[in-house]
PDB file of C-alpha atoms in Angstrom:
ATOM      1  CA  UNK A 689      57.065 113.319 126.777  1.00  0.00           C
ATOM      2  CA  UNK A 690      59.679 112.325 124.224  1.00  0.00           C
ATOM      3  CA  UNK A 691      62.519 114.663 123.307  1.00  0.00           C
ATOM      4  CA  UNK A 692      65.541 114.682 121.119  1.00  0.00           C
ATOM      5  CA  UNK A 693      68.742 116.550 121.739  1.00  0.00           C
ATOM      6  CA  UNK A 694      71.572 116.641 119.330  1.00  0.00           C
ATOM      7  CA  UNK A 695      75.171 115.967 120.735  1.00  0.00           C
ATOM      8  CA  UNK A 696      78.320 114.993 118.938  1.00  0.00           C
ATOM      9  CA  UNK A 697      77.192 111.378 119.150  1.00  0.00           C
ATOM     10  CA  UNK A 698      73.510 111.951 118.311  1.00  0.00           C
ATOM     11  CA  UNK A 699      72.276 110.892 121.820  1.00  0.00           C
ATOM     12  CA  UNK A 700      68.502 110.986 122.344  1.00  0.00           C
ATOM     13  CA  UNK A 701      67.189 112.044 125.705  1.00  0.00           C
ATOM     14  CA  UNK A 702      63.707 110.418 126.482  1.00  0.00           C
ATOM     15  CA  UNK A 703      61.423 111.514 129.163  1.00  0.00           C
ATOM     16  CA  UNK A 704      58.857 108.686 129.901  1.00  0.00           C
ATOM     17  CA  UNK A 705      57.229 110.357 132.862  1.00  0.00           C
ATOM     18  CA  UNK A 706      55.927 113.767 133.308  1.00  0.00           C
ATOM     19  CA  UNK A 707      58.407 114.708 135.976  1.00  0.00           C
ATOM     20  CA  UNK A 708      61.395 117.189 135.710  1.00  0.00           C
ATOM     21  CA  UNK A 709      64.039 114.451 135.118  1.00  0.00           C
ATOM     22  CA  UNK A 710      65.392 112.332 132.249  1.00  0.00           C
ATOM     23  CA  UNK A 711      64.086 108.755 132.719  1.00  0.00           C
ATOM     24  CA  UNK A 712      65.799 107.139 129.772  1.00  0.00           C
ATOM     25  CA  UNK A 713      68.756 108.040 127.468  1.00  0.00           C
ATOM     26  CA  UNK A 714      69.038 106.104 124.193  1.00  0.00           C
ATOM     27  CA  UNK A 715      71.111 106.324 121.075  1.00  0.00           C
ATOM     28  CA  UNK A 716      69.659 107.320 117.685  1.00  0.00           C
ATOM     29  CA  UNK A 717      71.089 105.243 114.805  1.00  0.00           C
ATOM     30  CA  UNK A 718      69.536 105.600 111.365  1.00  0.00           C
ATOM     31  CA  UNK A 719      66.279 106.877 112.994  1.00  0.00           C
ATOM     32  CA  UNK A 720      66.141 103.834 115.221  1.00  0.00           C
ATOM     33  CA  UNK A 721      66.147 104.230 118.924  1.00  0.00           C
ATOM     34  CA  UNK A 722      68.809 101.943 120.503  1.00  0.00           C
ATOM     35  CA  UNK A 723      67.958 101.254 124.133  1.00  0.00           C
ATOM     36  CA  UNK A 724      70.679 101.187 126.823  1.00  0.00           C
ATOM     37  CA  UNK A 725      70.942  97.430 127.320  1.00  0.00           C
ATOM     38  CA  UNK A 726      71.552  96.792 123.590  1.00  0.00           C
ATOM     39  CA  UNK A 727      75.131  98.018 123.871  1.00  0.00           C
ATOM     40  CA  UNK A 728      76.405  95.907 126.704  1.00  0.00           C
ATOM     41  CA  UNK A 729      80.109  95.745 126.893  1.00  0.00           C
ATOM     42  CA  UNK A 730      80.086  93.086 129.689  1.00  0.00           C
ATOM     43  CA  UNK A 731      77.872  90.817 127.676  1.00  0.00           C
ATOM     44  CA  UNK A 732      80.132  91.220 124.661  1.00  0.00           C
ATOM     45  CA  UNK A 733      83.112  90.461 126.912  1.00  0.00           C
ATOM     46  CA  UNK A 734      81.409  87.238 128.141  1.00  0.00           C
ATOM     47  CA  UNK A 735      81.055  85.994 124.698  1.00  0.00           C
ATOM     48  CA  UNK A 736      84.709  86.806 123.968  1.00  0.00           C
ATOM     49  CA  UNK A 737      86.039  85.230 127.200  1.00  0.00           C
ATOM     50  CA  UNK A 738      84.215  81.981 127.025  1.00  0.00           C
ATOM     51  CA  UNK A 739      85.309  81.558 123.433  1.00  0.00           C
ATOM     52  CA  UNK A 740      88.994  81.611 124.286  1.00  0.00           C
ATOM     53  CA  UNK A 741      90.344  78.357 122.871  1.00  0.00           C
ATOM     54  CA  UNK A 742      92.123  77.022 125.918  1.00  0.00           C
ATOM     55  CA  UNK A 743      89.041  77.609 128.130  1.00  0.00           C
ATOM     56  CA  UNK A 744      86.400  76.652 125.592  1.00  0.00           C
ATOM     57  CA  UNK A 745      88.123  73.313 124.887  1.00  0.00           C
ATOM     58  CA  UNK A 746      87.632  72.236 128.538  1.00  0.00           C
ATOM     59  CA  UNK A 747      84.000  73.404 128.568  1.00  0.00           C
ATOM     60  CA  UNK A 748      83.314  71.420 125.346  1.00  0.00           C
ATOM     61  CA  UNK A 749      84.923  68.283 126.685  1.00  0.00           C
ATOM     62  CA  UNK A 750      82.688  68.514 129.807  1.00  0.00           C
ATOM     63  CA  UNK A 751      79.607  69.149 127.764  1.00  0.00           C
ATOM     64  CA  UNK A 752      80.315  66.130 125.557  1.00  0.00           C
ATOM     65  CA  UNK A 753      80.620  63.954 128.586  1.00  0.00           C
ATOM     66  CA  UNK A 754      77.546  65.343 130.307  1.00  0.00           C
ATOM     67  CA  UNK A 755      75.147  65.823 127.420  1.00  0.00           C
ATOM     68  CA  UNK A 756      76.264  63.253 124.892  1.00  0.00           C
ATOM     69  CA  UNK A 757      77.968  60.496 126.798  1.00  0.00           C
ATOM     70  CA  UNK A 758      75.607  61.009 129.783  1.00  0.00           C
ATOM     71  CA  UNK A 759      78.600  60.753 132.208  1.00  0.00           C
ATOM     72  CA  UNK A 760      78.241  63.795 134.571  1.00  0.00           C
ATOM     73  CA  UNK A 761      80.894  62.533 136.882  1.00  0.00           C
ATOM     74  CA  UNK A 762      83.522  62.746 134.125  1.00  0.00           C
ATOM     75  CA  UNK A 763      82.001  66.082 132.988  1.00  0.00           C
ATOM     76  CA  UNK A 764      82.527  67.417 136.532  1.00  0.00           C
ATOM     77  CA  UNK A 765      86.096  66.675 136.256  1.00  0.00           C
ATOM     78  CA  UNK A 766      86.465  68.806 132.930  1.00  0.00           C
ATOM     79  CA  UNK A 767      84.395  71.607 134.292  1.00  0.00           C
ATOM     80  CA  UNK A 768      86.539  71.694 137.415  1.00  0.00           C
ATOM     81  CA  UNK A 769      89.654  72.024 135.227  1.00  0.00           C
ATOM     82  CA  UNK A 770      87.888  74.796 133.366  1.00  0.00           C
ATOM     83  CA  UNK A 771      87.416  76.631 136.690  1.00  0.00           C
ATOM     84  CA  UNK A 772      91.128  76.206 137.414  1.00  0.00           C
ATOM     85  CA  UNK A 773      92.067  77.542 133.927  1.00  0.00           C
ATOM     86  CA  UNK A 774      89.695  80.576 134.171  1.00  0.00           C
ATOM     87  CA  UNK A 775      91.490  83.897 133.725  1.00  0.00           C
ATOM     88  CA  UNK A 776      88.415  86.065 134.188  1.00  0.00           C
ATOM     89  CA  UNK A 777      85.381  86.050 136.592  1.00  0.00           C
ATOM     90  CA  UNK A 778      83.011  85.483 133.697  1.00  0.00           C
ATOM     91  CA  UNK A 779      84.891  82.341 132.731  1.00  0.00           C
ATOM     92  CA  UNK A 780      85.082  81.084 136.331  1.00  0.00           C
ATOM     93  CA  UNK A 781      81.275  81.887 136.850  1.00  0.00           C
ATOM     94  CA  UNK A 782      80.357  80.065 133.678  1.00  0.00           C
ATOM     95  CA  UNK A 783      82.481  77.089 134.438  1.00  0.00           C
ATOM     96  CA  UNK A 784      81.146  76.819 138.017  1.00  0.00           C
ATOM     97  CA  UNK A 785      77.520  76.888 136.803  1.00  0.00           C
ATOM     98  CA  UNK A 786      78.258  73.879 134.669  1.00  0.00           C
ATOM     99  CA  UNK A 787      80.204  72.207 137.424  1.00  0.00           C
ATOM    100  CA  UNK A 788      77.390  72.648 139.905  1.00  0.00           C
ATOM    101  CA  UNK A 789      74.904  71.239 137.522  1.00  0.00           C
ATOM    102  CA  UNK A 790      76.945  68.236 136.951  1.00  0.00           C
ATOM    103  CA  UNK A 791      77.584  67.752 140.705  1.00  0.00           C
ATOM    104  CA  UNK A 792      73.904  67.837 141.325  1.00  0.00           C
ATOM    105  CA  UNK A 793      73.327  65.078 138.819  1.00  0.00           C
ATOM    106  CA  UNK A 794      75.560  62.807 140.726  1.00  0.00           C
ATOM    107  CA  UNK A 795      73.970  63.696 144.078  1.00  0.00           C
ATOM    108  CA  UNK A 796      76.819  65.693 145.445  1.00  0.00           C
ATOM    109  CA  UNK A 797      74.421  68.221 146.613  1.00  0.00           C
ATOM    110  CA  UNK A 798      76.558  70.003 149.276  1.00  0.00           C
ATOM    111  CA  UNK A 799      79.272  70.576 146.702  1.00  0.00           C
ATOM    112  CA  UNK A 800      76.788  71.912 144.183  1.00  0.00           C
ATOM    113  CA  UNK A 801      75.252  74.295 146.633  1.00  0.00           C
ATOM    114  CA  UNK A 802      78.692  75.492 147.653  1.00  0.00           C
ATOM    115  CA  UNK A 803      79.520  76.244 143.955  1.00  0.00           C
ATOM    116  CA  UNK A 804      76.238  78.080 143.488  1.00  0.00           C
ATOM    117  CA  UNK A 805      77.084  80.117 146.598  1.00  0.00           C
ATOM    118  CA  UNK A 806      80.303  81.238 145.054  1.00  0.00           C
ATOM    119  CA  UNK A 807      78.414  82.255 141.838  1.00  0.00           C
ATOM    120  CA  UNK A 808      75.824  84.152 143.805  1.00  0.00           C
ATOM    121  CA  UNK A 809      78.610  86.271 145.345  1.00  0.00           C
ATOM    122  CA  UNK A 810      79.936  87.407 141.998  1.00  0.00           C
ATOM    123  CA  UNK A 811      79.613  91.018 141.195  1.00  0.00           C
ATOM    124  CA  UNK A 812      76.525  92.178 139.308  1.00  0.00           C
ATOM    125  CA  UNK A 813      78.678  93.321 136.473  1.00  0.00           C
ATOM    126  CA  UNK A 814      79.612  89.632 135.678  1.00  0.00           C
ATOM    127  CA  UNK A 815      76.875  88.871 133.125  1.00  0.00           C
ATOM    128  CA  UNK A 816      76.227  86.336 130.396  1.00  0.00           C
ATOM    129  CA  UNK A 817      75.667  87.060 126.734  1.00  0.00           C
ATOM    130  CA  UNK A 818      72.085  88.258 127.444  1.00  0.00           C
ATOM    131  CA  UNK A 819      73.346  90.772 130.089  1.00  0.00           C
ATOM    132  CA  UNK A 820      71.899  88.723 133.054  1.00  0.00           C
ATOM    133  CA  UNK A 821      74.242  88.555 136.063  1.00  0.00           C
ATOM    134  CA  UNK A 822      75.568  84.985 136.521  1.00  0.00           C
ATOM    135  CA  UNK A 823      74.638  85.292 140.197  1.00  0.00           C
ATOM    136  CA  UNK A 824      70.927  85.228 139.437  1.00  0.00           C
ATOM    137  CA  UNK A 825      71.162  81.801 137.693  1.00  0.00           C
ATOM    138  CA  UNK A 826      72.763  80.473 140.917  1.00  0.00           C
ATOM    139  CA  UNK A 827      69.979  82.208 143.015  1.00  0.00           C
ATOM    140  CA  UNK A 828      67.438  80.148 141.074  1.00  0.00           C
ATOM    141  CA  UNK A 829      69.235  76.875 141.596  1.00  0.00           C
ATOM    142  CA  UNK A 830      69.694  77.671 145.386  1.00  0.00           C
ATOM    143  CA  UNK A 831      66.047  78.363 145.921  1.00  0.00           C
ATOM    144  CA  UNK A 832      65.188  75.100 143.979  1.00  0.00           C
ATOM    145  CA  UNK A 833      67.532  73.313 146.432  1.00  0.00           C
ATOM    146  CA  UNK A 834      65.933  75.016 149.485  1.00  0.00           C
ATOM    147  CA  UNK A 835      69.268  76.623 150.327  1.00  0.00           C
ATOM    148  CA  UNK A 836      70.524  80.092 151.045  1.00  0.00           C
ATOM    149  CA  UNK A 837      67.245  81.943 151.110  1.00  0.00           C
ATOM    150  CA  UNK A 838      68.410  84.886 152.905  1.00  0.00           C
ATOM    151  CA  UNK A 839      71.527  85.242 150.748  1.00  0.00           C
ATOM    152  CA  UNK A 840      69.312  85.103 147.628  1.00  0.00           C
ATOM    153  CA  UNK A 841      66.826  87.614 149.119  1.00  0.00           C
ATOM    154  CA  UNK A 842      69.756  90.035 149.725  1.00  0.00           C
ATOM    155  CA  UNK A 843      70.966  89.560 146.238  1.00  0.00           C
ATOM    156  CA  UNK A 844      67.600  90.333 144.718  1.00  0.00           C
ATOM    157  CA  UNK A 845      67.411  93.515 146.919  1.00  0.00           C
ATOM    158  CA  UNK A 846      70.804  94.554 145.690  1.00  0.00           C
ATOM    159  CA  UNK A 847      69.814  94.016 142.058  1.00  0.00           C
ATOM    160  CA  UNK A 848      66.852  96.272 142.432  1.00  0.00           C
ATOM    161  CA  UNK A 849      69.228  99.072 143.585  1.00  0.00           C
ATOM    162  CA  UNK A 850      70.922  99.004 140.238  1.00  0.00           C
ATOM    163  CA  UNK A 851      69.918 101.375 137.484  1.00  0.00           C
ATOM    164  CA  UNK A 852      66.550 100.499 136.156  1.00  0.00           C
ATOM    165  CA  UNK A 853      67.510 100.038 132.455  1.00  0.00           C
ATOM    166  CA  UNK A 854      68.790  96.528 132.517  1.00  0.00           C
ATOM    167  CA  UNK A 855      67.925  93.924 129.888  1.00  0.00           C
ATOM    168  CA  UNK A 856      64.327  92.695 129.952  1.00  0.00           C
ATOM    169  CA  UNK A 857      65.663  89.062 130.651  1.00  0.00           C
ATOM    170  CA  UNK A 858      67.178  90.526 133.894  1.00  0.00           C
ATOM    171  CA  UNK A 859      63.870  91.970 135.054  1.00  0.00           C
ATOM    172  CA  UNK A 860      61.975  88.765 134.206  1.00  0.00           C
ATOM    173  CA  UNK A 861      64.454  86.635 136.182  1.00  0.00           C
ATOM    174  CA  UNK A 862      64.156  89.025 139.200  1.00  0.00           C
ATOM    175  CA  UNK A 863      60.327  88.721 139.007  1.00  0.00           C
ATOM    176  CA  UNK A 864      60.573  84.894 139.040  1.00  0.00           C
ATOM    177  CA  UNK A 865      62.868  85.038 142.029  1.00  0.00           C
ATOM    178  CA  UNK A 866      60.688  87.515 143.915  1.00  0.00           C
ATOM    179  CA  UNK A 867      57.717  85.261 143.331  1.00  0.00           C
ATOM    180  CA  UNK A 868      59.683  82.189 144.509  1.00  0.00           C
ATOM    181  CA  UNK A 869      60.706  84.241 147.650  1.00  0.00           C
ATOM    182  CA  UNK A 870      57.147  85.355 148.194  1.00  0.00           C
ATOM    183  CA  UNK A 871      58.133  88.930 149.126  1.00  0.00           C
ATOM    184  CA  UNK A 872      55.409  91.270 147.959  1.00  0.00           C
ATOM    185  CA  UNK A 873      57.462  94.419 148.316  1.00  0.00           C
ATOM    186  CA  UNK A 874      59.894  93.133 145.855  1.00  0.00           C
ATOM    187  CA  UNK A 875      57.315  91.860 143.518  1.00  0.00           C
ATOM    188  CA  UNK A 876      55.725  95.310 143.388  1.00  0.00           C
ATOM    189  CA  UNK A 877      59.112  97.057 142.477  1.00  0.00           C
ATOM    190  CA  UNK A 878      59.809  94.571 139.775  1.00  0.00           C
ATOM    191  CA  UNK A 879      56.340  94.874 138.228  1.00  0.00           C
ATOM    192  CA  UNK A 880      56.874  98.583 138.050  1.00  0.00           C
ATOM    193  CA  UNK A 881      60.259  98.087 136.357  1.00  0.00           C
ATOM    194  CA  UNK A 882      58.614  95.748 133.894  1.00  0.00           C
ATOM    195  CA  UNK A 883      56.060  98.413 133.043  1.00  0.00           C
ATOM    196  CA  UNK A 884      58.775 100.971 132.335  1.00  0.00           C
ATOM    197  CA  UNK A 885      60.541  98.389 130.214  1.00  0.00           C
ATOM    198  CA  UNK A 886      57.286  97.819 128.210  1.00  0.00           C
ATOM    199  CA  UNK A 887      57.087 101.619 127.753  1.00  0.00           C
ATOM    200  CA  UNK A 888      60.645 101.744 126.395  1.00  0.00           C
ATOM    201  CA  UNK A 889      60.106  98.833 124.026  1.00  0.00           C
ATOM    202  CA  UNK A 890      56.843 100.326 122.767  1.00  0.00           C
ATOM    203  CA  UNK A 891      58.629 103.714 122.232  1.00  0.00           C
ATOM    204  CA  UNK A 892      61.420 101.929 120.205  1.00  0.00           C
ATOM    205  CA  UNK A 893      58.773 100.305 117.921  1.00  0.00           C
ATOM    206  CA  UNK A 894      56.958 103.652 117.347  1.00  0.00           C
ATOM    207  CA  UNK A 895      60.044 105.947 117.267  1.00  0.00           C
ATOM    208  CA  UNK A 896      60.365 106.247 113.605  1.00  0.00           C
ATOM    209  CA  UNK A 897      56.851 107.557 113.302  1.00  0.00           C
ATOM    210  CA  UNK A 898      57.285 110.310 115.838  1.00  0.00           C
ATOM    211  CA  UNK A 899      57.751 113.922 114.732  1.00  0.00           C
ATOM    212  CA  UNK A 900      61.377 114.014 115.939  1.00  0.00           C
ATOM    213  CA  UNK A 901      64.411 115.038 113.869  1.00  0.00           C
ATOM    214  CA  UNK A 902      68.015 115.179 114.685  1.00  0.00           C
ATOM    215  CA  UNK A 903      69.624 118.625 114.528  1.00  0.00           C
ATOM    216  CA  UNK A 904      67.118 120.533 116.654  1.00  0.00           C
ATOM    217  CA  UNK A 905      65.494 120.225 120.110  1.00  0.00           C
ATOM    218  CA  UNK A 906      61.980 118.910 119.713  1.00  0.00           C
ATOM    219  CA  UNK A 907      59.502 117.635 122.236  1.00  0.00           C
ATOM    220  CA  UNK A 908      56.364 115.484 121.641  1.00  0.00           C
ATOM    221  CA  UNK A 909      53.921 113.807 123.848  1.00  0.00           C
ATOM    222  CA  UNK A 910      53.927 109.967 123.785  1.00  0.00           C
ATOM    223  CA  UNK A 911      52.007 107.134 125.406  1.00  0.00           C
ATOM    224  CA  UNK A 912      48.914 106.977 127.436  1.00  0.00           C
ATOM    225  CA  UNK A 913      50.487 108.111 130.723  1.00  0.00           C
TER     226      UNK A 913
END
């Protein structure tokens, strides 16, 4: 069922499953359904933080050395300075990801793994511009390096305890991690989450054609199940 309820902010309450509970709440803007992850303050803050001039300059210097000059050792020095200059967890996490990548390129594997371990431990609220926790990027790199499997497994379990309506990129990354871990229980949970995300995205596409209007409570069936 799909329903619309008028509040001072024109919030739309959506029920995707025929159960006595609200499964999804989205905002109605110009008859377009805005899904929860499309207004992510943490993602917006990430963009703002990494764009701060003093921090961004050190990152750019490192990227020039690593990607243009092909000098990952010198790049690692600049990324290390960016870590030291970081004033926010998002900045530190971003710089550590780049530092670990550069360290891996110069065969300083133990140091790279240590940096990825620090990123893995970051709070789930520290996300990139796509709303994906930086810790999940570290989880991928750790599994590729054959390190910290149990820590990665615990992180994936913890992510699945978070509210379901995270960005699709978040769910796809969790799926890839669960597949790499080979844990069927986690894979089943993530596939269910992806099915719900597909329902939400389909509803967003079809929303303007549904017989719903702001200003009065209306309910309408939607979807095959």
